[in-house]
Amino acid sequence: MIGTDVSVAASLLKEGEVVAIPTETVYGLAANALDTKAVSKIYAAKKRPSFNPLIVHVSDLASAQRYVKNFPPIALKLAEAFWPGPLSILLSKHSSIPDLVTAGLPNVVVRVPKHPITLELLKKIDFPLAAPSANISNTVSPTSAQRVNQNLGERIKYVLDGGASEVGVESTIISAQNNKIVLLREGGISQEQIESILGSKITLNTNAKISSPGQLKKHYATNKKLIVTDNLQKTLSNYNDKRCSALLYETKEVPESVTSYHLSKTYNLPEIANNLFECMHLADEDKSEIIVVEKCKEEGIGRAINDRLRRASW
Ligand code: TXA
Ligand code: MG
């Protein structure tokens, strides 16, 4: 069921149920992070392999500090700059966080989401929320309550509707151990934004082979073949015997037979990120056989867009 009642969501969570929640990045599938039984329902509902850890969502920095062993100065600087917001930070976990949340790893990823309804929800409960994206594993993440309902509706009791997600791609994940920042996943806060706060370059480790689907090749995948290309027109002409849809960054001429979706009309990167997953969903549902999209500019949030396209392509 979809609804806008924060109290209903809070009650269900207190009873150990899972509830889909809005965040500024994508919708999350939440449960009490301190309750192993509740957390196990997340893994079951989204068919998530148990080796893939979950992000812990809290209402503010002080709560985040409670669930980690220590919060180094460099992490504090970034949390102060970007929270609430799409930055997730990996730190040594406090013993109160069950091993199931971190898939047995000694570290936990924490973040303060920037969504008024979810912040209100977090204030109504006295526990943090473990929440992966609210989709069946390896499918495209949802940026609206309706998409969550379509994908997971039969498996969960309540989808808290907070409107369309503002950012549209998942949070950036950094590790902040030994007072050193390493970028683990590109996302809503760009590498450039982080570097400008720190005044120095950060280390990139976005292709690290850790056992998590976020790092697997086919992730965020559409059901249809999705091709990422350097040259849209050329790829469309190579596939002119197939019905194609195209995701466009700006107004561009494509053959009449191609179904086009405008991620933006003016190559605006935040707008492209915002529309990306919904356009992937729409193209996946139309009558085309193949989805074609050009690589995005490799700058700012464009890096996260390219990362998601790369992982969706096959
Ligand atoms: O924007 C977001 O981050 C959304 C919203 C709902 O907050 N959440 C999200 O969660 O994208 P998920 O589970 O779909 O992606 C989290 C990624 C996974 O690839 C997981 O492997 C990694 O974070 N992760 C979480 N905890 C970790 C840990 N302790 N160590 C290493 N990787 C971790
Ligand atoms: Mg996910």
Tab-separated table of C-alpha atoms and ligand atoms in Angstrom:
chain	number	residue	atom	x	y	z
A	1	MET	CA	0.000	0.000	0.000
A	2	ILE	CA	1.179	3.516	-0.840
A	3	GLY	CA	0.507	6.293	1.676
A	4	THR	CA	1.842	9.529	3.107
A	5	ASP	CA	1.308	8.779	6.810
A	6	VAL	CA	4.604	8.970	8.689
A	7	SER	CA	2.984	7.522	11.854
A	8	VAL	CA	1.877	4.391	10.007
A	9	ALA	CA	5.407	3.925	8.706
A	10	ALA	CA	6.860	4.494	12.203
A	11	SER	CA	4.469	1.956	13.790
A	12	LEU	CA	5.265	-0.722	11.225
A	13	LEU	CA	9.001	-0.164	11.691
A	14	LYS	CA	8.606	-0.414	15.483
A	15	GLU	CA	6.829	-3.750	14.954
A	16	GLY	CA	9.861	-5.034	13.035
A	17	GLU	CA	8.382	-4.685	9.548
A	18	VAL	CA	10.014	-3.323	6.406
A	19	VAL	CA	8.745	-0.082	4.886
A	20	ALA	CA	9.823	1.696	1.704
A	21	ILE	CA	10.934	5.255	2.400
A	22	PRO	CA	11.657	8.255	0.207
A	23	THR	CA	15.131	9.751	0.119
A	24	GLU	CA	16.637	12.490	-2.023
A	25	THR	CA	18.608	9.874	-4.014
A	26	VAL	CA	16.320	6.887	-4.603
A	27	TYR	CA	13.679	5.131	-2.486
A	28	GLY	CA	15.021	2.842	0.233
A	29	LEU	CA	13.682	-0.375	1.746
A	30	ALA	CA	14.001	0.265	5.460
A	31	ALA	CA	13.932	-1.712	8.690
A	32	ASN	CA	15.193	-1.292	12.255
A	33	ALA	CA	18.964	-1.608	11.876
A	34	LEU	CA	19.310	-2.864	15.464
A	35	ASP	CA	16.840	-5.730	14.978
A	36	THR	CA	18.375	-8.695	13.148
A	37	LYS	CA	14.996	-10.257	12.375
A	38	ALA	CA	13.707	-7.034	10.820
A	39	VAL	CA	16.916	-6.629	8.801
A	40	SER	CA	16.629	-10.191	7.493
A	41	LYS	CA	13.259	-9.203	5.986
A	42	ILE	CA	15.017	-6.596	3.831
A	43	TYR	CA	17.336	-9.236	2.353
A	44	ALA	CA	14.382	-11.529	1.704
A	45	ALA	CA	12.071	-8.900	0.188
A	46	LYS	CA	14.611	-7.632	-2.319
A	47	LYS	CA	16.290	-11.027	-2.907
A	48	ARG	CA	19.552	-9.509	-1.792
A	49	PRO	CA	22.510	-11.853	-1.337
A	50	SER	CA	23.481	-11.938	2.327
A	51	PHE	CA	27.080	-10.937	1.538
A	52	ASN	CA	26.000	-7.473	0.400
A	53	PRO	CA	25.910	-5.002	3.335
A	54	LEU	CA	23.313	-2.282	3.946
A	55	ILE	CA	23.627	1.481	4.542
A	56	VAL	CA	22.488	2.737	7.959
A	57	HIS	CA	20.339	5.899	7.861
A	58	VAL	CA	20.205	8.291	10.814
A	59	SER	CA	18.648	11.698	11.485
A	60	ASP	CA	21.799	13.657	12.250
A	61	LEU	CA	25.522	13.613	12.849
A	62	ALA	CA	25.188	12.957	16.586
A	63	SER	CA	23.211	9.757	15.886
A	64	ALA	CA	25.719	8.686	13.255
A	65	GLN	CA	28.498	9.030	15.823
A	66	ARG	CA	26.663	6.621	18.109
A	67	TYR	CA	26.906	3.758	15.612
A	68	VAL	CA	30.590	3.984	14.726
A	69	LYS	CA	33.695	3.464	16.830
A	70	ASN	CA	35.094	6.849	15.970
A	71	PHE	CA	34.414	9.628	13.541
A	72	PRO	CA	37.764	10.969	12.268
A	73	PRO	CA	38.154	14.731	11.686
A	74	ILE	CA	38.240	14.357	7.900
A	75	ALA	CA	34.882	12.538	7.939
A	76	LEU	CA	33.480	15.170	10.272
A	77	LYS	CA	34.442	17.887	7.832
A	78	LEU	CA	32.592	16.155	4.995
A	79	ALA	CA	29.576	15.262	7.116
A	80	GLU	CA	29.286	18.885	8.198
A	81	ALA	CA	29.507	20.030	4.586
A	82	PHE	CA	27.115	17.524	3.010
A	83	TRP	CA	24.669	16.155	5.611
A	84	PRO	CA	21.777	15.896	5.285
A	85	GLY	CA	22.594	14.833	1.751
A	86	PRO	CA	23.730	12.113	-0.650
A	87	LEU	CA	27.054	11.220	0.967
A	88	SER	CA	27.530	7.845	2.704
A	89	ILE	CA	30.568	7.291	4.900
A	90	LEU	CA	32.220	3.965	5.730
A	91	LEU	CA	33.652	3.798	9.262
A	92	SER	CA	34.429	1.159	11.904
A	93	LYS	CA	31.145	-0.136	13.193
A	94	HIS	CA	29.960	0.085	16.786
A	95	SER	CA	29.112	-3.248	18.398
A	96	SER	CA	25.404	-2.287	18.570
A	97	ILE	CA	25.129	-2.701	14.783
A	98	PRO	CA	24.334	-6.357	14.036
A	99	ASP	CA	26.691	-8.279	11.756
A	100	LEU	CA	23.798	-8.928	9.386
A	101	VAL	CA	23.657	-5.204	8.505
A	102	THR	CA	27.319	-5.131	7.482
A	103	ALA	CA	27.364	-8.683	6.093
A	104	GLY	CA	29.937	-9.603	8.704
A	105	LEU	CA	32.310	-6.755	7.798
A	106	PRO	CA	33.907	-4.681	10.576
A	107	ASN	CA	32.779	-1.422	8.939
A	108	VAL	CA	29.415	0.228	8.584
A	109	VAL	CA	28.253	2.787	6.019
A	110	VAL	CA	26.193	5.630	7.545
A	111	ARG	CA	24.305	8.541	6.046
A	112	VAL	CA	21.799	11.292	6.858
A	113	PRO	CA	19.263	11.432	4.019
A	114	LYS	CA	17.959	14.803	2.906
A	115	HIS	CA	14.243	14.233	2.725
A	116	PRO	CA	11.838	16.041	5.078
A	117	ILE	CA	9.470	13.071	5.459
A	118	THR	CA	12.205	10.560	6.173
A	119	LEU	CA	13.906	12.934	8.595
A	120	GLU	CA	10.549	13.311	10.365
A	121	LEU	CA	10.219	9.518	10.423
A	122	LEU	CA	13.726	9.078	11.852
A	123	LYS	CA	12.822	11.494	14.653
A	124	LYS	CA	9.725	9.464	15.542
A	125	ILE	CA	11.698	6.265	16.117
A	126	ASP	CA	14.587	5.610	18.456
A	127	PHE	CA	16.606	3.336	16.177
A	128	PRO	CA	18.535	3.810	12.916
A	129	LEU	CA	17.216	2.440	9.633
A	130	ALA	CA	19.099	-0.040	7.495
A	131	ALA	CA	18.031	0.619	3.914
A	132	PRO	CA	19.257	-0.506	0.525
A	133	SER	CA	17.582	0.841	-2.606
A	134	ALA	CA	13.955	-0.351	-2.800
A	135	ASN	CA	14.241	-2.587	-5.837
A	136	ILE	CA	14.663	-6.308	-6.431
A	137	SER	CA	18.435	-6.881	-6.537
A	138	ASN	CA	20.132	-6.031	-9.837
A	139	THR	CA	17.219	-4.078	-11.281
A	140	VAL	CA	16.998	-0.303	-11.805
A	141	SER	CA	16.505	1.676	-8.561
A	142	PRO	CA	13.148	3.417	-8.032
A	143	THR	CA	12.806	7.199	-7.817
A	144	SER	CA	9.071	7.234	-7.059
A	145	ALA	CA	6.661	5.454	-4.715
A	146	GLN	CA	4.790	4.100	-7.749
A	147	ARG	CA	7.912	2.386	-9.088
A	148	VAL	CA	8.572	0.833	-5.671
A	149	ASN	CA	5.018	-0.414	-5.565
A	150	GLN	CA	5.283	-1.886	-9.042
A	151	ASN	CA	8.543	-3.678	-8.204
A	152	LEU	CA	8.052	-4.696	-4.556
A	153	GLY	CA	4.422	-3.868	-3.692
A	154	GLU	CA	3.404	-7.465	-3.116
A	155	ARG	CA	6.348	-8.129	-0.838
A	156	ILE	CA	6.027	-5.167	1.556
A	157	LYS	CA	3.243	-3.623	3.619
A	158	TYR	CA	3.780	0.097	3.159
A	159	VAL	CA	5.442	2.511	0.751
A	160	LEU	CA	5.809	5.950	2.308
A	161	ASP	CA	5.254	8.369	-0.551
A	162	GLY	CA	7.507	11.417	-0.522
A	163	GLY	CA	7.198	12.324	-4.186
A	164	ALA	CA	9.858	11.983	-6.845
A	165	SER	CA	13.445	11.702	-5.591
A	166	GLU	CA	15.302	14.948	-6.113
A	167	VAL	CA	18.785	13.676	-6.980
A	168	GLY	CA	17.851	10.495	-8.834
A	169	VAL	CA	21.064	8.466	-8.449
A	170	GLU	CA	22.267	6.791	-5.255
A	171	SER	CA	24.517	8.416	-2.694
A	172	THR	CA	28.261	8.720	-3.088
A	173	ILE	CA	30.075	6.251	-0.836
A	174	ILE	CA	33.452	7.121	0.654
A	175	SER	CA	35.631	5.353	3.129
A	176	ALA	CA	37.137	7.587	5.793
A	177	GLN	CA	39.386	5.240	7.658
A	178	ASN	CA	42.829	6.260	8.912
A	179	ASN	CA	41.712	9.850	8.295
A	180	LYS	CA	42.013	9.268	4.532
A	181	ILE	CA	39.191	9.558	2.000
A	182	VAL	CA	38.720	6.875	-0.654
A	183	LEU	CA	35.846	7.085	-3.142
A	184	LEU	CA	34.037	3.726	-3.313
A	185	ARG	CA	30.942	4.629	-5.345
A	186	GLU	CA	30.183	7.715	-7.406
A	187	GLY	CA	26.852	9.288	-6.621
A	188	GLY	CA	24.910	12.397	-5.714
A	189	ILE	CA	27.885	14.316	-4.293
A	190	SER	CA	30.608	14.639	-6.915
A	191	GLN	CA	34.285	13.912	-6.501
A	192	GLU	CA	34.918	17.597	-7.304
A	193	GLN	CA	32.604	18.736	-4.474
A	194	ILE	CA	34.428	16.514	-1.968
A	195	GLU	CA	37.846	17.647	-3.163
A	196	SER	CA	36.860	21.274	-2.937
A	197	ILE	CA	35.876	20.873	0.735
A	198	LEU	CA	39.069	18.974	1.540
A	199	GLY	CA	41.324	21.151	-0.601
A	200	SER	CA	43.068	18.015	-1.883
A	201	LYS	CA	42.582	15.117	-4.310
A	202	ILE	CA	40.955	11.933	-3.078
A	203	THR	CA	41.804	8.336	-3.959
A	204	LEU	CA	39.450	6.542	-6.334
A	205	ASN	CA	38.608	2.922	-5.706
A	206	THR	CA	35.315	2.632	-7.537
A	207	ASN	CA	36.288	-0.571	-9.338
A	208	ALA	CA	37.478	-2.382	-6.248
A	209	LYS	CA	36.573	-6.028	-6.369
A	210	ILE	CA	34.691	-6.308	-3.129
A	211	SER	CA	31.892	-8.779	-3.002
A	212	SER	CA	29.051	-6.384	-3.586
A	213	PRO	CA	26.617	-6.172	-6.501
A	214	GLY	CA	27.172	-2.391	-6.619
A	215	GLN	CA	30.519	-3.394	-8.029
A	216	LEU	CA	29.325	-6.226	-10.223
A	217	LYS	CA	29.106	-5.676	-13.943
A	218	LYS	CA	25.401	-6.287	-14.496
A	219	HIS	CA	23.688	-4.167	-11.907
A	220	TYR	CA	20.962	-1.536	-12.236
A	221	ALA	CA	20.076	-3.535	-15.348
A	222	THR	CA	17.122	-3.041	-17.626
A	223	ASN	CA	15.401	-6.160	-18.957
A	224	LYS	CA	16.218	-5.059	-22.482
A	225	LYS	CA	19.660	-4.733	-23.934
A	226	LEU	CA	21.051	-1.278	-23.166
A	227	ILE	CA	23.934	-0.006	-25.281
A	228	VAL	CA	26.193	2.833	-24.147
A	229	THR	CA	27.973	4.436	-27.074
A	230	ASP	CA	30.305	7.297	-28.011
A	231	ASN	CA	28.226	8.017	-31.083
A	232	LEU	CA	24.453	7.752	-30.860
A	233	GLN	CA	23.667	8.307	-34.546
A	234	LYS	CA	26.175	5.668	-35.641
A	235	THR	CA	24.905	3.047	-33.196
A	236	LEU	CA	21.289	3.742	-34.149
A	237	SER	CA	22.159	3.268	-37.816
A	238	ASN	CA	24.005	0.019	-37.021
A	239	TYR	CA	20.804	-1.233	-35.406
A	240	ASN	CA	18.360	0.115	-37.982
A	241	ASP	CA	16.866	-3.368	-38.394
A	242	LYS	CA	15.756	-3.271	-34.728
A	243	ARG	CA	13.260	-1.107	-32.911
A	244	CYS	CA	15.334	1.242	-30.773
A	245	SER	CA	14.670	3.747	-28.054
A	246	ALA	CA	17.174	6.457	-27.205
A	247	LEU	CA	17.900	8.422	-24.042
A	248	LEU	CA	18.935	11.978	-24.988
A	249	TYR	CA	20.950	14.616	-23.117
A	250	GLU	CA	19.847	17.506	-25.295
A	251	THR	CA	17.597	18.183	-28.247
A	252	LYS	CA	18.978	15.952	-30.960
A	253	GLU	CA	17.668	14.630	-34.255
A	254	VAL	CA	17.082	10.893	-34.209
A	255	PRO	CA	15.363	8.829	-36.933
A	256	GLU	CA	11.583	8.926	-36.715
A	257	SER	CA	11.396	5.200	-35.948
A	258	VAL	CA	13.326	5.730	-32.700
A	259	THR	CA	11.401	6.391	-29.492
A	260	SER	CA	13.213	9.156	-27.656
A	261	TYR	CA	13.291	10.095	-23.978
A	262	HIS	CA	14.677	13.446	-22.893
A	263	LEU	CA	16.930	13.156	-19.851
A	264	SER	CA	17.361	16.891	-20.366
A	265	LYS	CA	16.930	19.270	-23.275
A	266	THR	CA	19.935	21.388	-22.361
A	267	TYR	CA	22.544	18.869	-21.160
A	268	ASN	CA	21.935	19.841	-17.555
A	269	LEU	CA	23.730	17.211	-15.454
A	270	PRO	CA	21.580	17.314	-12.269
A	271	GLU	CA	18.467	17.143	-14.460
A	272	ILE	CA	19.898	14.155	-16.347
A	273	ALA	CA	20.639	12.348	-13.070
A	274	ASN	CA	17.158	13.167	-11.853
A	275	ASN	CA	15.495	11.633	-14.931
A	276	LEU	CA	17.893	8.771	-15.600
A	277	PHE	CA	16.289	5.827	-13.776
A	278	GLU	CA	12.712	6.781	-14.647
A	279	CYS	CA	13.638	7.068	-18.338
A	280	MET	CA	15.369	3.675	-18.120
A	281	HIS	CA	12.163	2.241	-16.651
A	282	LEU	CA	10.032	3.866	-19.381
A	283	ALA	CA	12.271	2.698	-22.223
A	284	ASP	CA	12.278	-0.775	-20.711
A	285	GLU	CA	8.475	-0.824	-20.862
A	286	ASP	CA	7.975	0.517	-24.400
A	287	LYS	CA	7.857	-1.499	-27.613
A	288	SER	CA	11.529	-1.140	-28.502
A	289	GLU	CA	13.994	-4.035	-28.492
A	290	ILE	CA	17.130	-2.062	-27.629
A	291	ILE	CA	17.898	1.058	-25.580
A	292	VAL	CA	20.753	3.261	-26.811
A	293	VAL	CA	22.399	6.079	-24.887
A	294	GLU	CA	25.556	8.072	-25.346
A	295	LYS	CA	28.204	8.320	-22.645
A	296	CYS	CA	27.680	11.374	-20.495
A	297	LYS	CA	30.249	14.118	-19.903
A	298	GLU	CA	32.710	12.710	-17.384
A	299	GLU	CA	32.454	15.541	-14.866
A	300	GLY	CA	30.513	16.257	-11.674
A	301	ILE	CA	27.467	14.024	-11.292
A	302	GLY	CA	28.100	12.932	-14.910
A	303	ARG	CA	30.597	10.455	-13.454
A	304	ALA	CA	27.842	8.770	-11.440
A	305	ILE	CA	25.580	8.779	-14.499
A	306	ASN	CA	28.278	7.026	-16.572
A	307	ASP	CA	28.887	4.543	-13.772
A	308	ARG	CA	25.205	3.564	-13.655
A	309	LEU	CA	24.990	3.365	-17.466
A	310	ARG	CA	28.103	1.189	-17.612
A	311	ARG	CA	26.668	-1.188	-15.034
A	312	ALA	CA	23.287	-1.261	-16.784
A	313	SER	CA	24.734	-2.009	-20.220
A	314	TRP	CA	24.869	-5.497	-21.633
B	1	TXA	O1	21.390	6.637	-1.992
B	1	TXA	C1	21.581	5.563	-1.451
B	1	TXA	O2	22.699	5.231	-0.980
B	1	TXA	C2	20.406	4.604	-1.339
B	1	TXA	C3	19.357	5.238	-0.421
B	1	TXA	C4	18.194	4.338	-0.168
B	1	TXA	O3	19.952	5.663	0.768
B	1	TXA	N1	20.823	3.330	-0.862
B	1	TXA	C5	21.546	2.476	-1.612
B	1	TXA	O4	21.787	1.275	-0.982
B	1	TXA	O5	21.935	2.731	-2.724
B	1	TXA	P1	22.275	-0.024	-1.781
B	1	TXA	O6	22.268	-1.102	-0.768
B	1	TXA	O7	21.438	-0.224	-2.969
B	1	TXA	O8	23.752	0.312	-2.155
B	1	TXA	C6	24.690	0.438	-1.104
B	1	TXA	C7	26.049	-0.014	-1.532
B	1	TXA	C8	26.115	-1.495	-1.865
B	1	TXA	O9	26.843	-1.648	-3.077
B	1	TXA	C9	26.874	-2.113	-0.694
B	1	TXA	O10	27.681	-3.175	-1.094
B	1	TXA	C10	27.706	-0.939	-0.194
B	1	TXA	O11	26.908	0.186	-0.405
B	1	TXA	N2	27.953	-1.067	1.252
B	1	TXA	C11	27.080	-0.898	2.262
B	1	TXA	N3	27.649	-1.153	3.449
B	1	TXA	C12	28.929	-1.473	3.193
B	1	TXA	C13	30.042	-1.865	4.000
B	1	TXA	N4	29.928	-1.984	5.331
B	1	TXA	N5	31.220	-2.142	3.383
B	1	TXA	C14	31.330	-2.046	2.031
B	1	TXA	N6	30.315	-1.695	1.212
B	1	TXA	C15	29.142	-1.414	1.779
B	2	MG	MG	20.950	-0.681	-4.868
